[in-house]
Amino acid sequence: MTLVLIAMIGALLIPMVEALQDEDIWQRMLAFASIATKTSVMILVIAVLQDDWMIGVVGVLILSVGNAALMLLAHIIKRVDDAMEG
Amino acid sequence: MTGYLNIILRLTIWFLLTADLSWANIVIGVGVTILLPRGVTNVGLLKDWLRTLGEVLVAIPQAYKEAFEIMLYPHREETVVLERVKPRRTPSLIFLDIFLITFTPKTIVQRYHNQGWYEVHYIQRRETP
Amino acid sequence: MINILSYTCIILGLVFWYWGTWPLLGRRSVLYKLHGLSVADTLGSMAIVVGLLLRIPHEWPLLVLALISLAIWNTVLGYVLAYCVTDDVTHDAGQEVSHGG
């Protein structure tokens, strides 16, 4: 299971690099969405690894409400973009 | 989201979060579900609902199948196709339709037009002639 | 037996993660990357959670909730991002399009 966790951290690095190197805001949002999902799934895996289901409850809560913030942010960015253009 | 979808969603979340099937819990869950404020109760046909919920179940294995297809054969072409919305769709059924199309990896709904069209973004193996 | 099955699911999910996240580094359009992410983040994560579910079946209610919220949120987020990225170039420009969420 520890190997699984290391592989997951490796996968988590890809969107982080992308968020650092790309200037375009939407590519960054995409990377952030990916990071959000991956970290919450990692929380679940750690919960199983540690055999501590309280951590798992936190992971499930983050999964079920976390992405709402990203959706709202996407809409705000879209509105700001539209306002800047015309 | 109105009608059935609302109630189903609330009850599912309640029972999964509490994980308790005692009588008291069921009564509390159903009571809260009904008492919570709802939007306009514009309920579609029950038959359409059952069919769409069935399609959701079918969509899961199909999504995995498409995932393997685009992993094994590279899909490099992108196209945008306009698709017609089925008639007699309430807003929540349209939401489920968009969910179904976007859930499968090869297709993403870009935009929904009020006149009854979806803009669907496809990836394909090669350009259509 | 259950252990092997669970590891198979988790490894399948990891393969999906790597395959779907890798295109992020390339120079394709946002929508093309979105297709890859829908493989990685929705289907891959669902496979991993199913793998965990096989290991600790007694916690099924919360894990099923995790599965459902993964499917719904990632799909809706994909739609919202696709909607925000594309410009409204067609006939009903200026008209606000409603989208449930």
Tab-separated table of C-alpha atoms in Angstrom:
chain	number	residue	atom	x	y	z
A	1	MET	CA	0.000	0.000	0.000
A	2	THR	CA	2.894	2.358	0.682
A	3	LEU	CA	4.063	1.844	-2.897
A	4	VAL	CA	0.566	2.787	-4.086
A	5	LEU	CA	0.813	5.987	-2.066
A	6	ILE	CA	4.224	6.833	-3.552
A	7	ALA	CA	2.850	6.265	-7.061
A	8	MET	CA	-0.045	8.588	-6.229
A	9	ILE	CA	2.319	11.320	-5.072
A	10	GLY	CA	4.148	10.906	-8.370
A	11	ALA	CA	0.891	11.360	-10.265
A	12	LEU	CA	0.128	14.413	-8.145
A	13	LEU	CA	3.352	16.070	-9.295
A	14	ILE	CA	2.223	16.195	-12.949
A	15	PRO	CA	-0.634	18.712	-12.502
A	16	MET	CA	1.525	20.705	-10.065
A	17	VAL	CA	4.241	21.145	-12.691
A	18	GLU	CA	1.577	22.048	-15.217
A	19	ALA	CA	0.090	24.687	-12.877
A	20	LEU	CA	3.537	26.202	-12.426
A	21	GLN	CA	4.626	26.302	-16.045
A	22	ASP	CA	1.481	27.297	-17.924
A	23	GLU	CA	0.398	30.925	-18.048
A	24	ASP	CA	-3.089	30.341	-19.426
A	25	ILE	CA	-5.658	30.596	-16.628
A	26	TRP	CA	-7.873	27.760	-17.915
A	27	GLN	CA	-5.033	25.295	-18.175
A	28	ARG	CA	-4.241	26.182	-14.572
A	29	MET	CA	-7.849	25.675	-13.486
A	30	LEU	CA	-7.726	22.249	-15.124
A	31	ALA	CA	-4.581	21.406	-13.175
A	32	PHE	CA	-6.148	22.606	-9.928
A	33	ALA	CA	-9.261	20.498	-10.506
A	34	SER	CA	-7.025	17.507	-11.015
A	35	ILE	CA	-5.029	18.254	-7.843
A	36	ALA	CA	-8.237	18.601	-5.814
A	37	THR	CA	-9.566	15.185	-6.809
A	38	LYS	CA	-6.236	13.441	-6.449
A	39	THR	CA	-5.557	14.760	-2.943
A	40	SER	CA	-8.989	13.744	-1.668
A	41	VAL	CA	-8.575	10.225	-3.047
A	42	MET	CA	-5.132	10.138	-1.412
A	43	ILE	CA	-6.741	11.070	1.912
A	44	LEU	CA	-9.019	8.052	1.535
A	45	VAL	CA	-6.065	5.758	0.772
A	46	ILE	CA	-4.154	7.079	3.787
A	47	ALA	CA	-7.219	6.460	5.946
A	48	VAL	CA	-7.213	2.806	4.903
A	49	LEU	CA	-3.452	2.563	5.320
A	50	GLN	CA	-3.547	3.979	8.848
A	51	ASP	CA	-6.735	2.099	9.673
A	52	ASP	CA	-8.179	5.346	11.019
A	53	TRP	CA	-11.590	5.925	9.558
A	54	MET	CA	-11.912	9.436	11.011
A	55	ILE	CA	-9.450	10.576	8.328
A	56	GLY	CA	-11.638	8.823	5.783
A	57	VAL	CA	-14.703	10.771	6.867
A	58	VAL	CA	-12.785	13.997	6.254
A	59	GLY	CA	-11.822	12.736	2.801
A	60	VAL	CA	-15.410	11.901	1.907
A	61	LEU	CA	-16.586	15.319	3.110
A	62	ILE	CA	-13.929	17.079	1.032
A	63	LEU	CA	-14.923	15.001	-1.999
A	64	SER	CA	-18.588	15.822	-1.642
A	65	VAL	CA	-18.309	19.585	-1.145
A	66	GLY	CA	-14.816	20.546	-2.315
A	67	ASN	CA	-15.314	20.965	-6.032
A	68	ALA	CA	-18.089	23.516	-5.577
A	69	ALA	CA	-15.477	26.182	-4.880
A	70	LEU	CA	-13.724	25.437	-8.175
A	71	MET	CA	-16.992	25.716	-10.087
A	72	LEU	CA	-17.752	29.099	-8.545
A	73	LEU	CA	-14.201	30.271	-9.250
A	74	ALA	CA	-14.527	29.203	-12.890
A	75	HIS	CA	-17.712	31.255	-13.236
A	76	ILE	CA	-16.130	34.313	-11.617
A	77	ILE	CA	-13.113	34.121	-13.925
A	78	LYS	CA	-15.429	33.796	-16.912
A	79	ARG	CA	-17.433	36.871	-15.833
A	80	VAL	CA	-14.280	38.913	-15.236
A	81	ASP	CA	-12.936	37.897	-18.642
A	82	ASP	CA	-16.173	38.926	-20.333
A	83	ALA	CA	-16.209	42.245	-18.486
A	84	MET	CA	-12.599	42.992	-19.468
A	85	GLU	CA	-13.256	42.273	-23.137
A	86	GLY	CA	-16.291	44.403	-23.589
B	1	MET	CA	-33.031	20.369	-10.071
B	2	THR	CA	-36.570	19.610	-9.152
B	3	GLY	CA	-38.891	16.768	-8.392
B	4	TYR	CA	-37.713	13.201	-8.176
B	5	LEU	CA	-34.024	13.916	-8.587
B	6	ASN	CA	-34.126	16.243	-5.607
B	7	ILE	CA	-35.793	13.732	-3.327
B	8	ILE	CA	-33.642	10.813	-4.467
B	9	LEU	CA	-30.470	12.846	-3.966
B	10	ARG	CA	-31.434	14.038	-0.502
B	11	LEU	CA	-32.470	10.621	0.755
B	12	THR	CA	-29.355	8.944	-0.685
B	13	ILE	CA	-27.017	11.442	0.935
B	14	TRP	CA	-28.886	11.189	4.229
B	15	PHE	CA	-28.783	7.399	4.453
B	16	LEU	CA	-25.206	7.115	3.259
B	17	LEU	CA	-23.975	9.767	5.683
B	18	THR	CA	-25.786	8.376	8.717
B	19	ALA	CA	-25.492	4.679	7.750
B	20	ASP	CA	-28.346	3.804	10.041
B	21	LEU	CA	-31.499	1.997	8.943
B	22	SER	CA	-33.464	2.145	12.187
B	23	TRP	CA	-37.091	3.286	12.094
B	24	ALA	CA	-36.368	6.611	13.775
B	25	ASN	CA	-33.671	7.452	11.270
B	26	ILE	CA	-35.849	6.594	8.285
B	27	VAL	CA	-38.662	8.767	9.642
B	28	ILE	CA	-36.279	11.685	10.268
B	29	GLY	CA	-34.740	11.342	6.796
B	30	VAL	CA	-38.056	11.197	4.941
B	31	GLY	CA	-39.466	14.021	7.064
B	32	VAL	CA	-36.521	16.319	6.453
B	33	THR	CA	-36.513	15.466	2.739
B	34	ILE	CA	-40.138	16.470	2.379
B	35	LEU	CA	-39.913	19.510	4.648
B	36	LEU	CA	-36.843	21.061	3.009
B	37	PRO	CA	-37.878	23.789	0.581
B	38	ARG	CA	-38.232	22.785	-3.017
B	39	GLY	CA	-38.350	24.765	-6.225
B	40	VAL	CA	-41.214	24.477	-8.660
B	41	THR	CA	-42.437	20.890	-8.610
B	42	ASN	CA	-42.404	20.413	-12.352
B	43	VAL	CA	-42.245	16.657	-12.481
B	44	GLY	CA	-41.569	14.882	-15.769
B	45	LEU	CA	-43.049	11.584	-16.817
B	46	LEU	CA	-42.145	8.736	-14.501
B	47	LYS	CA	-41.353	6.533	-17.508
B	48	ASP	CA	-38.776	8.995	-18.844
B	49	TRP	CA	-37.247	9.122	-15.390
B	50	LEU	CA	-36.875	5.385	-15.023
B	51	ARG	CA	-35.380	5.095	-18.502
B	52	THR	CA	-32.836	7.855	-17.829
B	53	LEU	CA	-31.827	6.396	-14.470
B	54	GLY	CA	-31.371	3.045	-16.211
B	55	GLU	CA	-29.163	4.733	-18.790
B	56	VAL	CA	-27.007	6.086	-15.962
B	57	LEU	CA	-26.356	2.517	-14.787
B	58	VAL	CA	-25.495	1.417	-18.329
B	59	ALA	CA	-23.230	4.444	-18.744
B	60	ILE	CA	-20.717	3.284	-16.131
B	61	PRO	CA	-19.420	0.159	-17.922
B	62	GLN	CA	-19.653	2.015	-21.210
B	63	ALA	CA	-17.476	4.804	-19.825
B	64	TYR	CA	-14.814	2.259	-18.845
B	65	LYS	CA	-15.036	0.673	-22.289
B	66	GLU	CA	-14.484	4.039	-23.971
B	67	ALA	CA	-11.618	4.761	-21.598
B	68	PHE	CA	-9.851	1.583	-22.724
B	69	GLU	CA	-10.558	2.424	-26.365
B	70	ILE	CA	-8.938	5.832	-26.171
B	71	MET	CA	-6.047	4.381	-24.189
B	72	LEU	CA	-5.325	1.653	-26.735
B	73	TYR	CA	-5.856	3.677	-29.901
B	74	PRO	CA	-4.847	7.331	-29.871
B	75	HIS	CA	-7.744	9.649	-30.641
B	76	ARG	CA	-6.245	12.842	-31.975
B	77	GLU	CA	-9.030	14.569	-33.886
B	78	GLU	CA	-11.436	16.955	-32.189
B	79	THR	CA	-14.842	17.865	-33.582
B	80	VAL	CA	-17.879	19.749	-32.379
B	81	VAL	CA	-21.303	18.330	-33.200
B	82	LEU	CA	-24.718	19.853	-32.582
B	83	GLU	CA	-27.192	17.356	-31.135
B	84	ARG	CA	-30.892	17.718	-30.698
B	85	VAL	CA	-32.492	17.466	-27.247
B	86	LYS	CA	-35.207	14.841	-26.995
B	87	PRO	CA	-38.695	16.320	-26.802
B	88	ARG	CA	-40.617	16.775	-23.532
B	89	ARG	CA	-37.572	17.270	-21.356
B	90	THR	CA	-37.840	19.007	-18.003
B	91	PRO	CA	-34.791	20.915	-16.747
B	92	SER	CA	-33.731	18.127	-14.400
B	93	LEU	CA	-33.960	15.528	-17.161
B	94	ILE	CA	-31.819	17.779	-19.361
B	95	PHE	CA	-29.349	17.992	-16.501
B	96	LEU	CA	-29.213	14.187	-16.364
B	97	ASP	CA	-28.762	14.013	-20.148
B	98	ILE	CA	-25.834	16.415	-19.988
B	99	PHE	CA	-24.418	14.381	-17.124
B	100	LEU	CA	-24.669	11.193	-19.171
B	101	ILE	CA	-22.973	12.686	-22.235
B	102	THR	CA	-20.173	14.310	-20.264
B	103	PHE	CA	-19.575	11.239	-18.097
B	104	THR	CA	-18.320	9.135	-21.008
B	105	PRO	CA	-14.739	10.129	-21.807
B	106	LYS	CA	-15.102	10.611	-25.557
B	107	THR	CA	-17.812	13.241	-25.358
B	108	ILE	CA	-18.233	16.487	-23.428
B	109	VAL	CA	-21.185	18.855	-23.644
B	110	GLN	CA	-19.827	22.346	-24.226
B	111	ARG	CA	-22.941	24.380	-24.176
B	112	TYR	CA	-26.694	24.004	-24.007
B	113	HIS	CA	-28.818	26.264	-26.181
B	114	ASN	CA	-32.273	27.208	-25.062
B	115	GLN	CA	-33.733	26.326	-28.464
B	116	GLY	CA	-33.062	22.685	-27.725
B	117	TRP	CA	-29.526	21.898	-28.916
B	118	TYR	CA	-26.443	20.585	-27.220
B	119	GLU	CA	-22.970	21.394	-28.492
B	120	VAL	CA	-21.053	18.171	-28.003
B	121	HIS	CA	-17.269	18.011	-28.235
B	122	TYR	CA	-15.987	14.675	-29.573
B	123	ILE	CA	-12.561	13.150	-29.905
B	124	GLN	CA	-12.089	10.669	-32.717
B	125	ARG	CA	-9.422	8.433	-34.194
B	126	ARG	CA	-9.294	10.185	-37.548
B	127	GLU	CA	-11.068	12.971	-39.291
B	128	THR	CA	-14.503	12.131	-40.614
B	129	PRO	CA	-14.529	12.300	-44.441
C	1	MET	CA	-8.637	-13.422	-3.410
C	2	ILE	CA	-10.319	-10.199	-2.302
C	3	ASN	CA	-6.894	-8.675	-1.798
C	4	ILE	CA	-5.808	-9.460	-5.350
C	5	LEU	CA	-9.037	-8.019	-6.723
C	6	SER	CA	-8.612	-4.899	-4.625
C	7	TYR	CA	-5.028	-4.391	-5.777
C	8	THR	CA	-6.111	-4.913	-9.391
C	9	CYS	CA	-8.685	-2.137	-9.041
C	10	ILE	CA	-6.226	0.239	-7.385
C	11	ILE	CA	-3.497	-0.398	-9.952
C	12	LEU	CA	-5.989	0.014	-12.802
C	13	GLY	CA	-6.970	3.328	-11.247
C	14	LEU	CA	-3.334	4.388	-10.995
C	15	VAL	CA	-2.740	3.511	-14.653
C	16	PHE	CA	-5.779	5.644	-15.560
C	17	TRP	CA	-4.410	8.476	-13.406
C	18	TYR	CA	-1.041	8.495	-15.119
C	19	TRP	CA	-2.437	8.056	-18.610
C	20	GLY	CA	-5.047	10.771	-18.226
C	21	THR	CA	-2.876	13.279	-16.401
C	22	TRP	CA	0.122	13.012	-18.700
C	23	PRO	CA	-1.467	15.001	-21.588
C	24	LEU	CA	-1.755	17.975	-19.192
C	25	LEU	CA	1.900	18.736	-19.850
C	26	GLY	CA	1.439	18.867	-23.632
C	27	ARG	CA	0.294	21.728	-25.774
C	28	ARG	CA	-3.192	20.582	-26.703
C	29	SER	CA	-6.443	22.519	-26.308
C	30	VAL	CA	-8.143	22.685	-22.921
C	31	LEU	CA	-10.993	20.536	-24.172
C	32	TYR	CA	-8.687	17.759	-25.328
C	33	LYS	CA	-7.055	17.688	-21.904
C	34	LEU	CA	-10.496	17.649	-20.334
C	35	HIS	CA	-11.224	14.328	-22.061
C	36	GLY	CA	-8.056	12.892	-20.548
C	37	LEU	CA	-8.935	14.226	-17.125
C	38	SER	CA	-12.382	12.679	-17.291
C	39	VAL	CA	-10.635	9.321	-17.746
C	40	ALA	CA	-8.129	10.006	-14.981
C	41	ASP	CA	-10.019	11.833	-12.314
C	42	THR	CA	-13.478	10.339	-12.680
C	43	LEU	CA	-12.921	6.765	-13.829
C	44	GLY	CA	-9.473	6.291	-12.298
C	45	SER	CA	-10.469	7.628	-8.906
C	46	MET	CA	-13.657	5.576	-8.993
C	47	ALA	CA	-11.596	2.443	-9.623
C	48	ILE	CA	-9.328	3.298	-6.684
C	49	VAL	CA	-12.282	3.887	-4.366
C	50	VAL	CA	-13.816	0.568	-5.450
C	51	GLY	CA	-10.491	-1.052	-4.604
C	52	LEU	CA	-10.631	0.498	-1.137
C	53	LEU	CA	-14.259	-0.582	-0.804
C	54	LEU	CA	-13.203	-4.199	-1.324
C	55	ARG	CA	-10.687	-3.885	1.502
C	56	ILE	CA	-13.019	-2.348	4.081
C	57	PRO	CA	-16.550	-3.442	3.135
C	58	HIS	CA	-17.994	-2.425	6.508
C	59	GLU	CA	-17.533	1.265	5.675
C	60	TRP	CA	-19.590	0.958	2.487
C	61	PRO	CA	-22.052	3.827	3.062
C	62	LEU	CA	-19.419	6.551	3.120
C	63	LEU	CA	-17.400	5.012	0.304
C	64	VAL	CA	-20.508	4.765	-1.874
C	65	LEU	CA	-21.151	8.433	-1.111
C	66	ALA	CA	-17.564	9.114	-2.179
C	67	LEU	CA	-18.195	7.240	-5.452
C	68	ILE	CA	-21.374	9.169	-6.183
C	69	SER	CA	-19.864	12.549	-5.401
C	70	LEU	CA	-16.795	11.740	-7.497
C	71	ALA	CA	-18.955	10.915	-10.499
C	72	ILE	CA	-21.272	13.899	-10.160
C	73	TRP	CA	-18.770	16.595	-9.219
C	74	ASN	CA	-16.113	15.742	-11.748
C	75	THR	CA	-18.637	15.466	-14.545
C	76	VAL	CA	-20.325	18.737	-13.677
C	77	LEU	CA	-16.972	20.454	-13.254
C	78	GLY	CA	-15.970	19.151	-16.687
C	79	TYR	CA	-19.106	20.616	-18.191
C	80	VAL	CA	-18.661	23.962	-16.406
C	81	LEU	CA	-15.036	24.238	-17.489
C	82	ALA	CA	-15.929	23.338	-21.081
C	83	TYR	CA	-18.712	25.919	-20.973
C	84	CYS	CA	-16.402	28.615	-19.637
C	85	VAL	CA	-13.571	27.904	-22.056
C	86	THR	CA	-15.577	28.027	-25.280
C	87	ASP	CA	-16.792	31.378	-26.484
C	88	ASP	CA	-20.391	31.827	-27.414
C	89	VAL	CA	-20.010	32.279	-31.149
C	90	THR	CA	-23.368	30.969	-32.285
C	91	HIS	CA	-26.730	32.478	-32.991
C	92	ASP	CA	-27.916	33.259	-29.475
C	93	ALA	CA	-25.008	35.462	-28.484
C	94	GLY	CA	-25.700	37.637	-25.497
C	95	GLN	CA	-28.454	35.431	-24.216
C	96	GLU	CA	-27.750	33.875	-20.852
C	97	VAL	CA	-27.856	30.095	-21.069
C	98	SER	CA	-29.068	28.394	-17.931
C	99	HIS	CA	-27.168	25.404	-16.663
C	100	GLY	CA	-28.161	23.346	-13.692
C	101	GLY	CA	-25.655	22.283	-11.101
